[in-house]
PDB file of C-alpha atoms in Angstrom:
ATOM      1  CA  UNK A   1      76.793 198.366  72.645  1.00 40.00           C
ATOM      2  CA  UNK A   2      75.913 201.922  73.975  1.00 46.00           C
ATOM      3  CA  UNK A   3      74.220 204.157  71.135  1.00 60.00           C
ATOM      4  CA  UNK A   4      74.068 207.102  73.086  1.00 68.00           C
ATOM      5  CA  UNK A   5      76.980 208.757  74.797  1.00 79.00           C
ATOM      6  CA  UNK A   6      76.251 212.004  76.978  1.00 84.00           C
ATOM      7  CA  UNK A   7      79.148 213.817  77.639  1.00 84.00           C
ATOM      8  CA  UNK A   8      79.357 215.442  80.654  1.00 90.00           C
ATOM      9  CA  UNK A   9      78.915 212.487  82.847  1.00 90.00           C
ATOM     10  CA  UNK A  10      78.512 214.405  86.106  1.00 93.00           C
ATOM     11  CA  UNK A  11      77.449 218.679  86.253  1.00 95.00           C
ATOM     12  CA  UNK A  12      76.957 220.723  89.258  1.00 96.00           C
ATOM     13  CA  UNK A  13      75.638 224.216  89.183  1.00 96.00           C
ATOM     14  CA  UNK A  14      73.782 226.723  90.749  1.00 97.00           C
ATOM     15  CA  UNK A  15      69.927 227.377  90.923  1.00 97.00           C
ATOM     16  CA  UNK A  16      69.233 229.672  88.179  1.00 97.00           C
ATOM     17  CA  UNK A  17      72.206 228.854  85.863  1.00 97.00           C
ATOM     18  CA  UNK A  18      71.753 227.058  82.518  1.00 97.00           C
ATOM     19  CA  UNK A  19      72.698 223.734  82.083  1.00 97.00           C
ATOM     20  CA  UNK A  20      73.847 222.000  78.924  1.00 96.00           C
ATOM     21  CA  UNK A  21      74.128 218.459  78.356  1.00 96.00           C
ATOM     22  CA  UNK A  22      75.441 216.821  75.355  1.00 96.00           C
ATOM     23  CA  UNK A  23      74.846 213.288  73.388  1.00 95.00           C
ATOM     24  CA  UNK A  24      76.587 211.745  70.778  1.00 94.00           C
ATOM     25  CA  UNK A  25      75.530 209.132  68.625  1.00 93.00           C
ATOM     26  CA  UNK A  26      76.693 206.331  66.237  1.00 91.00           C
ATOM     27  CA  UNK A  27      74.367 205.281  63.436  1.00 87.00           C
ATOM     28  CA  UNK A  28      71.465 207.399  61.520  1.00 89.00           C
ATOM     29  CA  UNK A  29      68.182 207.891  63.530  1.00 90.00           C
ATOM     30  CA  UNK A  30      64.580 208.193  63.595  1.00 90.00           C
ATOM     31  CA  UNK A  31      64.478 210.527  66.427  1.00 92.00           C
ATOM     32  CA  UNK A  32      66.360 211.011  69.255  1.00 94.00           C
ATOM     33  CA  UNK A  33      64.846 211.124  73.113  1.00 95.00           C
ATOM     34  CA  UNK A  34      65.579 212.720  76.307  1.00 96.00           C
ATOM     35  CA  UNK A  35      64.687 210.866  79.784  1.00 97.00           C
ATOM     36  CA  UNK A  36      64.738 212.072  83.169  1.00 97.00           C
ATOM     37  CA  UNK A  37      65.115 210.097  85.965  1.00 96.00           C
ATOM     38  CA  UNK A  38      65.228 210.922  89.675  1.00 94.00           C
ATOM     39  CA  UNK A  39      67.156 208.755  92.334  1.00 90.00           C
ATOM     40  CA  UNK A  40      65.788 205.242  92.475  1.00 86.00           C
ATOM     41  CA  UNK A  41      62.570 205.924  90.010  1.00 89.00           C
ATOM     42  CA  UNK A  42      62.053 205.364  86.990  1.00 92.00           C
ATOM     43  CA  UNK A  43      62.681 207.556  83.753  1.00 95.00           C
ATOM     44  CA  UNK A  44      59.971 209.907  82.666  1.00 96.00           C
ATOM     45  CA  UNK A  45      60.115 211.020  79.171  1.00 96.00           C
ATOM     46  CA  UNK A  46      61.174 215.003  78.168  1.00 97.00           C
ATOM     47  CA  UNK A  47      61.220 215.551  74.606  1.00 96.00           C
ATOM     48  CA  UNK A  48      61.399 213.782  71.172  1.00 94.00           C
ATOM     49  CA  UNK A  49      63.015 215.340  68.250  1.00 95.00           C
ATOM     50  CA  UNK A  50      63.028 213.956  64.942  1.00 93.00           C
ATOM     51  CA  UNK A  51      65.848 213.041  62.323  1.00 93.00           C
ATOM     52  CA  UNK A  52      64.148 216.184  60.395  1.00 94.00           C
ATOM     53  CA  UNK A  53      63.909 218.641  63.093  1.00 96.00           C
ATOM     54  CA  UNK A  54      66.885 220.300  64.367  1.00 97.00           C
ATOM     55  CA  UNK A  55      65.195 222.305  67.268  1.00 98.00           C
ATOM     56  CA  UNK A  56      62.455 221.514  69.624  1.00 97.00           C
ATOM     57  CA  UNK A  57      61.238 223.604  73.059  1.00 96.00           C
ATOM     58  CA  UNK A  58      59.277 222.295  75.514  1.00 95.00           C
ATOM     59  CA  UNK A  59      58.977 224.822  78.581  1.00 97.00           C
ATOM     60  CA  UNK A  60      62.286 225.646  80.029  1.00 97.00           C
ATOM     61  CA  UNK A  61      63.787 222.606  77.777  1.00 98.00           C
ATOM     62  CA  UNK A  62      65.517 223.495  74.522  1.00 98.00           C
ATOM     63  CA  UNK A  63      66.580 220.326  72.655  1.00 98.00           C
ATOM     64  CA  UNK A  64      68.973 220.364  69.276  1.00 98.00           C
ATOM     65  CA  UNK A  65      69.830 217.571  66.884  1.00 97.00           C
ATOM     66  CA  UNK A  66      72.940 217.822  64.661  1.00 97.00           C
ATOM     67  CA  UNK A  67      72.358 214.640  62.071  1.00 95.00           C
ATOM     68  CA  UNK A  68      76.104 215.791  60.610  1.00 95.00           C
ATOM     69  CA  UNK A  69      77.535 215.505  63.625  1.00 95.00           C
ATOM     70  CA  UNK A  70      75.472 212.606  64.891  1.00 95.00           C
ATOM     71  CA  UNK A  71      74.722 214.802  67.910  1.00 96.00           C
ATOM     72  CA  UNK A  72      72.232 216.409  70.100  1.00 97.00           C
ATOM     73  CA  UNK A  73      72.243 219.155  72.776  1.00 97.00           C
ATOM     74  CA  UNK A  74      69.411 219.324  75.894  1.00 97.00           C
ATOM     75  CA  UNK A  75      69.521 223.264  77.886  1.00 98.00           C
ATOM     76  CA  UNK A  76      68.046 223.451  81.078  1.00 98.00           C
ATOM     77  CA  UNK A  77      67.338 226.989  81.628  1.00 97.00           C
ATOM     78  CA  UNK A  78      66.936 228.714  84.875  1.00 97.00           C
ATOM     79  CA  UNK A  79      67.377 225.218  86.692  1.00 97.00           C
ATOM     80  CA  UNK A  80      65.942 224.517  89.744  1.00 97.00           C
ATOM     81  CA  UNK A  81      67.105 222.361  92.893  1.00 97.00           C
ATOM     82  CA  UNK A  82      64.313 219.943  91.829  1.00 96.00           C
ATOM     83  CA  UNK A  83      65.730 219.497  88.176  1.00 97.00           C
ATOM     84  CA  UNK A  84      68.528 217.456  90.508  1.00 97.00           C
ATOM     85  CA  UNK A  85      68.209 214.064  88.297  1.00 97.00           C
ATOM     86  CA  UNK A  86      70.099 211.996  85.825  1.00 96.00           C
ATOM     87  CA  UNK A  87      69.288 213.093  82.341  1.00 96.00           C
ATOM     88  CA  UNK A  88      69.370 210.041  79.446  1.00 95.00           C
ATOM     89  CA  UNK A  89      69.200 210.510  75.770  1.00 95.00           C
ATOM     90  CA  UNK A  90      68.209 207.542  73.761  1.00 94.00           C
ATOM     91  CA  UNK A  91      68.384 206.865  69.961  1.00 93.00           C
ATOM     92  CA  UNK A  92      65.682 205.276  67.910  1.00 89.00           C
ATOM     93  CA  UNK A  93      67.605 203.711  64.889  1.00 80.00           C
ATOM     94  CA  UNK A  94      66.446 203.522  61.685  1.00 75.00           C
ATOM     95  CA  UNK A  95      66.366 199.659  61.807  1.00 68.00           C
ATOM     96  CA  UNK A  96      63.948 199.273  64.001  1.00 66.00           C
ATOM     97  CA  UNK A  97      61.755 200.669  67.102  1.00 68.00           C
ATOM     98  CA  UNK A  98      63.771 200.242  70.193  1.00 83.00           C
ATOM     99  CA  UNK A  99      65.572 202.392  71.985  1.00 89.00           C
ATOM    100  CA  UNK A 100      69.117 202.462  73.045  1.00 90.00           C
ATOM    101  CA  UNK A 101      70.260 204.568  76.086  1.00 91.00           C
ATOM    102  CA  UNK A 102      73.543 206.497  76.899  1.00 89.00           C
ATOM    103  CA  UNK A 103      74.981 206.392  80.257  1.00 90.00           C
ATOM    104  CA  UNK A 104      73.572 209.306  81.395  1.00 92.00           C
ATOM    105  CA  UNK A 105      74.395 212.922  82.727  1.00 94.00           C
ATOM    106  CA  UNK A 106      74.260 213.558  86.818  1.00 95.00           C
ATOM    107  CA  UNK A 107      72.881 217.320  87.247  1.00 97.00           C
ATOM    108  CA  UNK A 108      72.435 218.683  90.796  1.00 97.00           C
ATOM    109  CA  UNK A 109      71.399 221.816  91.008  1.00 97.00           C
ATOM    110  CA  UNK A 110      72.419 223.202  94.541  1.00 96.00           C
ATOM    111  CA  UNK A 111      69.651 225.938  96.116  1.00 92.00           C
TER     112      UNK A 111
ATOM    113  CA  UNK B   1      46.909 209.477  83.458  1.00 69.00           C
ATOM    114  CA  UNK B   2      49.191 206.281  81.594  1.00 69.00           C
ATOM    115  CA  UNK B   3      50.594 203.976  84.702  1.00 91.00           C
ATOM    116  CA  UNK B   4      53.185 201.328  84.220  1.00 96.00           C
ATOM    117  CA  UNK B   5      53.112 198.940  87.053  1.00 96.00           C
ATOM    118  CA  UNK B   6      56.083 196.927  88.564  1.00 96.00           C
ATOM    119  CA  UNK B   7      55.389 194.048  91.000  1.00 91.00           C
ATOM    120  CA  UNK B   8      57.701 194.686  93.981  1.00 92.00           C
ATOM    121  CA  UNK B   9      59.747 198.170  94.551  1.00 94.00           C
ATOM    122  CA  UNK B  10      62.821 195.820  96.194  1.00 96.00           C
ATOM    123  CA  UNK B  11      63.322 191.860  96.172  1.00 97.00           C
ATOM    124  CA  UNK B  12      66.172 189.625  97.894  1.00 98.00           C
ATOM    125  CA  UNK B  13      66.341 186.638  96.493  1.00 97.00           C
ATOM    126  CA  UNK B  14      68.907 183.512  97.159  1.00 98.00           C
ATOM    127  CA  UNK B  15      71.318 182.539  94.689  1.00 98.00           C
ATOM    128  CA  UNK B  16      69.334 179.610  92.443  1.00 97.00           C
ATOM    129  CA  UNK B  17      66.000 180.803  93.031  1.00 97.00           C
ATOM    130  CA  UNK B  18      63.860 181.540  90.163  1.00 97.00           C
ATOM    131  CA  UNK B  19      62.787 184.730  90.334  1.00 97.00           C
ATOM    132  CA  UNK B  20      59.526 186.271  88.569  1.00 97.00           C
ATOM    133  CA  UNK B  21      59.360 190.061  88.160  1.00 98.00           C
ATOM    134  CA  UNK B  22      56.171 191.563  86.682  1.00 97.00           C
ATOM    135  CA  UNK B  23      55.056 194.341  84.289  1.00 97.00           C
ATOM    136  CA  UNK B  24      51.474 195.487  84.063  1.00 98.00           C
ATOM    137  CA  UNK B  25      50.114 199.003  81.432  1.00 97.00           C
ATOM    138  CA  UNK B  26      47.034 200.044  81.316  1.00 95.00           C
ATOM    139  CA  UNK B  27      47.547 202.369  78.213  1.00 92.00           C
ATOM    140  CA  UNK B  28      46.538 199.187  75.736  1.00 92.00           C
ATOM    141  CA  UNK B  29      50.838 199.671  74.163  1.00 92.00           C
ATOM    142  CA  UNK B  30      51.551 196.843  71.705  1.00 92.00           C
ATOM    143  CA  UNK B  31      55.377 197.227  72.671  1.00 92.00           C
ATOM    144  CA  UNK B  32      56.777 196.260  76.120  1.00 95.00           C
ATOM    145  CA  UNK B  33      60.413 196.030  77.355  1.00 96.00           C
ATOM    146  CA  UNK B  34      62.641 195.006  79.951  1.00 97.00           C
ATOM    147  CA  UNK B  35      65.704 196.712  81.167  1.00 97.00           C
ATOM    148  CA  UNK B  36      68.413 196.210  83.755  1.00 97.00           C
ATOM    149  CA  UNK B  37      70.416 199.578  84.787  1.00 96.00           C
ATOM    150  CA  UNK B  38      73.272 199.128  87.078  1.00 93.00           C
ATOM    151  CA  UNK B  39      76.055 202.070  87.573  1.00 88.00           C
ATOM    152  CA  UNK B  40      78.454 203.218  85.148  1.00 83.00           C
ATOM    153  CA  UNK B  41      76.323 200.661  82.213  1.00 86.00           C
ATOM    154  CA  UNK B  42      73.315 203.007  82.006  1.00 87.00           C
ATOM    155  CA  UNK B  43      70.144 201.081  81.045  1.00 93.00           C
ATOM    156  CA  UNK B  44      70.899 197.763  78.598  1.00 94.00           C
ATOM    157  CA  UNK B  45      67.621 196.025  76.755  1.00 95.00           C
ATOM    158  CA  UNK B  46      66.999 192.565  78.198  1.00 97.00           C
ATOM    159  CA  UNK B  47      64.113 191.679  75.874  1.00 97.00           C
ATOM    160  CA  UNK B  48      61.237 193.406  74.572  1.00 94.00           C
ATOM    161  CA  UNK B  49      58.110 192.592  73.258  1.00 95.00           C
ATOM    162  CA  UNK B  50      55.871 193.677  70.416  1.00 91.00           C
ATOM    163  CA  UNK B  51      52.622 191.733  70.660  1.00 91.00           C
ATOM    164  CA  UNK B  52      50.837 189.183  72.746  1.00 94.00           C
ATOM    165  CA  UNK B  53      53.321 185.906  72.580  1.00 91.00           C
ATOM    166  CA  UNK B  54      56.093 187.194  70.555  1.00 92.00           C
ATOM    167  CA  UNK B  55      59.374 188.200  72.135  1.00 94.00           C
ATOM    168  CA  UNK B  56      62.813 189.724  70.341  1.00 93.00           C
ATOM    169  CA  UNK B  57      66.305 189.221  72.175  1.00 95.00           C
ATOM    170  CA  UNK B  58      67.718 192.591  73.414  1.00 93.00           C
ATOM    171  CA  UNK B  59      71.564 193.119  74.057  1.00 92.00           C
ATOM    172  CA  UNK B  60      71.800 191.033  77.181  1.00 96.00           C
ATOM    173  CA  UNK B  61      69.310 187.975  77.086  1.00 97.00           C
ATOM    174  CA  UNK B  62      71.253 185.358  78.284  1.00 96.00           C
ATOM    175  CA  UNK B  63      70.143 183.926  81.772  1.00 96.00           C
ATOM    176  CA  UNK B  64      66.743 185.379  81.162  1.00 98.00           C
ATOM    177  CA  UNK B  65      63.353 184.835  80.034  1.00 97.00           C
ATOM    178  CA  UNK B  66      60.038 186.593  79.495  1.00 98.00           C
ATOM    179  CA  UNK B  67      56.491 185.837  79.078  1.00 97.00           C
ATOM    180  CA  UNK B  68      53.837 187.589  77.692  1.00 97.00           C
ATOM    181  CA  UNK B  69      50.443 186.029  77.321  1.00 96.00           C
ATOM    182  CA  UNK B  70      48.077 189.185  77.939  1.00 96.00           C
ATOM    183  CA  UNK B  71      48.612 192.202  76.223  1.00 96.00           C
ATOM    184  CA  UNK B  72      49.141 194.441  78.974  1.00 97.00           C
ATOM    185  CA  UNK B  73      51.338 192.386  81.380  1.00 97.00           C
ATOM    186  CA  UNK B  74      54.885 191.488  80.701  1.00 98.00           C
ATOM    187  CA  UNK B  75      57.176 188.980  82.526  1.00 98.00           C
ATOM    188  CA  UNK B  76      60.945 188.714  83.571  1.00 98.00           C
ATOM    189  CA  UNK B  77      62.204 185.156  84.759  1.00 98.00           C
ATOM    190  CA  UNK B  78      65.376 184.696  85.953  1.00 97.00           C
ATOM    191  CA  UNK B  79      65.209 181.163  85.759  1.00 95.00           C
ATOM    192  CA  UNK B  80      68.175 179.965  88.528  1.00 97.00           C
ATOM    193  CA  UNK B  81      69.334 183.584  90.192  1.00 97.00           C
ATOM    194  CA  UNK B  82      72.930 184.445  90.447  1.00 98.00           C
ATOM    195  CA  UNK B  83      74.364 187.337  92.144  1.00 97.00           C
ATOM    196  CA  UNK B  84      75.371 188.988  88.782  1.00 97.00           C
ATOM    197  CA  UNK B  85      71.899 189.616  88.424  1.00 98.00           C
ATOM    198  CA  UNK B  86      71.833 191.820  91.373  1.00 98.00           C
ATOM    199  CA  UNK B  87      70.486 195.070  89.554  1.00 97.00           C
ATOM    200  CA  UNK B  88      67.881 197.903  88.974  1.00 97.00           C
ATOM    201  CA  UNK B  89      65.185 196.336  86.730  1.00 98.00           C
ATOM    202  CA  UNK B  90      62.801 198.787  84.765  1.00 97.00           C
ATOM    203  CA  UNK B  91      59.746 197.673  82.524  1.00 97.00           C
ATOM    204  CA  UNK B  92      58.284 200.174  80.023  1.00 96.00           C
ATOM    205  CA  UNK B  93      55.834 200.521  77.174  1.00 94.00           C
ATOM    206  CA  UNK B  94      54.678 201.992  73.782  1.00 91.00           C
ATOM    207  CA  UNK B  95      53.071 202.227  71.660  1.00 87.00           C
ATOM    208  CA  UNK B  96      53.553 200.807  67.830  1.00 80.00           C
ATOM    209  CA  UNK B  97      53.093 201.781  63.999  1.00 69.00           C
ATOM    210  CA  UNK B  98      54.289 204.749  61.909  1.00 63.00           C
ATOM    211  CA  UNK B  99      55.387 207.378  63.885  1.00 64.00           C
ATOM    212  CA  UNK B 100      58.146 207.683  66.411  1.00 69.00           C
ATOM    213  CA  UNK B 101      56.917 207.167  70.362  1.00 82.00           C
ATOM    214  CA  UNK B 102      57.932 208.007  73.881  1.00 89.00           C
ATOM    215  CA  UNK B 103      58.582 204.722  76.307  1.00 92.00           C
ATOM    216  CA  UNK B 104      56.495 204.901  79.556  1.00 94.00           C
ATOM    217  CA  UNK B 105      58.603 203.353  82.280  1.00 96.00           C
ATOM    218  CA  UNK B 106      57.754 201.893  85.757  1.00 96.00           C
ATOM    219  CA  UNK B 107      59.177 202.708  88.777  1.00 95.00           C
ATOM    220  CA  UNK B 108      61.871 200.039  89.025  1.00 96.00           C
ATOM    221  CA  UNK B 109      62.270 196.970  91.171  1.00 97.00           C
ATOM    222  CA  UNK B 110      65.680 196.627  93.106  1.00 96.00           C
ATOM    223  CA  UNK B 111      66.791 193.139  92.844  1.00 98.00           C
ATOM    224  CA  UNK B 112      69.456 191.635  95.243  1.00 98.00           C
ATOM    225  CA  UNK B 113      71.156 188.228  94.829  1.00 98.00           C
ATOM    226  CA  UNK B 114      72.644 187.092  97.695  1.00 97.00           C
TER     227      UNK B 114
END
């Protein structure tokens, strides 16, 4: 069963907007992951954040982690046409050390 | 720069075949898995592996196999192909121990049943 649900499953905006994507989750966590991946590739890893962290940055990526809510947040600022990509976020439960993936976000960014 | 490689980029194969997809790192990862993604499912754990010869069931085994008798290469069987099968495969790797780590994936091989 899916761990990971992002919520929205499709988002279309305009170059230089923000874009938020959300994930919810079911069980507790070790960390929590966001993947990219472009058409037909595969994923490249973003950002890990920790069961302990609630915040992380990485460049123009801002990642939260609400452990109360059993969700997390990824922001985009300032996207770009080449963000375009599906966005994953994937759960690391406290059981063990695999990963299970949501569904996925859609983003295009149009120039 | 850490590569994970994936033996074909697409594959047609006839329903009944046995079909052999392979993984190759070259980051020494203890941990290597095999997805399949297809639309709407997002990616679902085949099988994974966390050292040379041992193997662990993911969430969709059945009509599957692997193999893993080097540490850096990793292999899917589908032992008789059906067209249910017809799917994105990924392969990716990490490392193991204390800590939490990232999953390097491979580019993905397009499998078609027919």
């Amino acid at each position: 069963s899916q761990q990971g649900e992002e919520d929205p499953q499709a988002l279309s905006i305009q170059e230089g907007e923000n874009a938020t994507m959300n994930c919810s989750y079911k069980t507790s966590i070790n960390n929590l992951q966001w993947y990219r991946q472009n058409s037909g590739r595969g994923l490249v890893h973003l950002i890990l954040i920790r069961s302990n962290e609630r915040e992380k940055h990485s460049g123009r990526l801002r990642v939260t982690l609400d452990t109360s809510k059993k969700s997390s947040s990824l922001l985009i600022t300032a996207s770009r046409a080449a963000d375009t990509a599906s966005y994953f976020c994937a759960t690391e439960e406290t059981s063990g050390s695999r990963l299970t993936f949501g569904e996925g976000t859609q983003l295009t960014v149009n120039p | 720069d850490v590569k994970v490689t994936q033996s074909s980029r697409y594959l047609v194969k006839r329903t009944g075949e046995k079909v052999f997809l392979e993984c190759v790192q070259d980051m020494d990862h203890e941990n290597m898995f095999w997805y399949r993604q297809d639309p709407g499912l997002g990616l679902r754990l085949i099988y994974f592996s966390y050292d040379v010869k041992m193997k662990e069931k993911g969430d969709i085994p059945e009509g599957y196999s692997v193999s893993r008798e080097k540490k850096e290469r990793f292999s899917l069987i589908l032992e008789s192909a059906s067209t249910n099968q017809t799917s994105m495969y990924l392969c990716a790797s990490s490392s193991a121990g204390q800590g939490a780590y990232e999953q390097y994936f491979g580019p993905g091989t397009r499998l078609t049943v027919t």
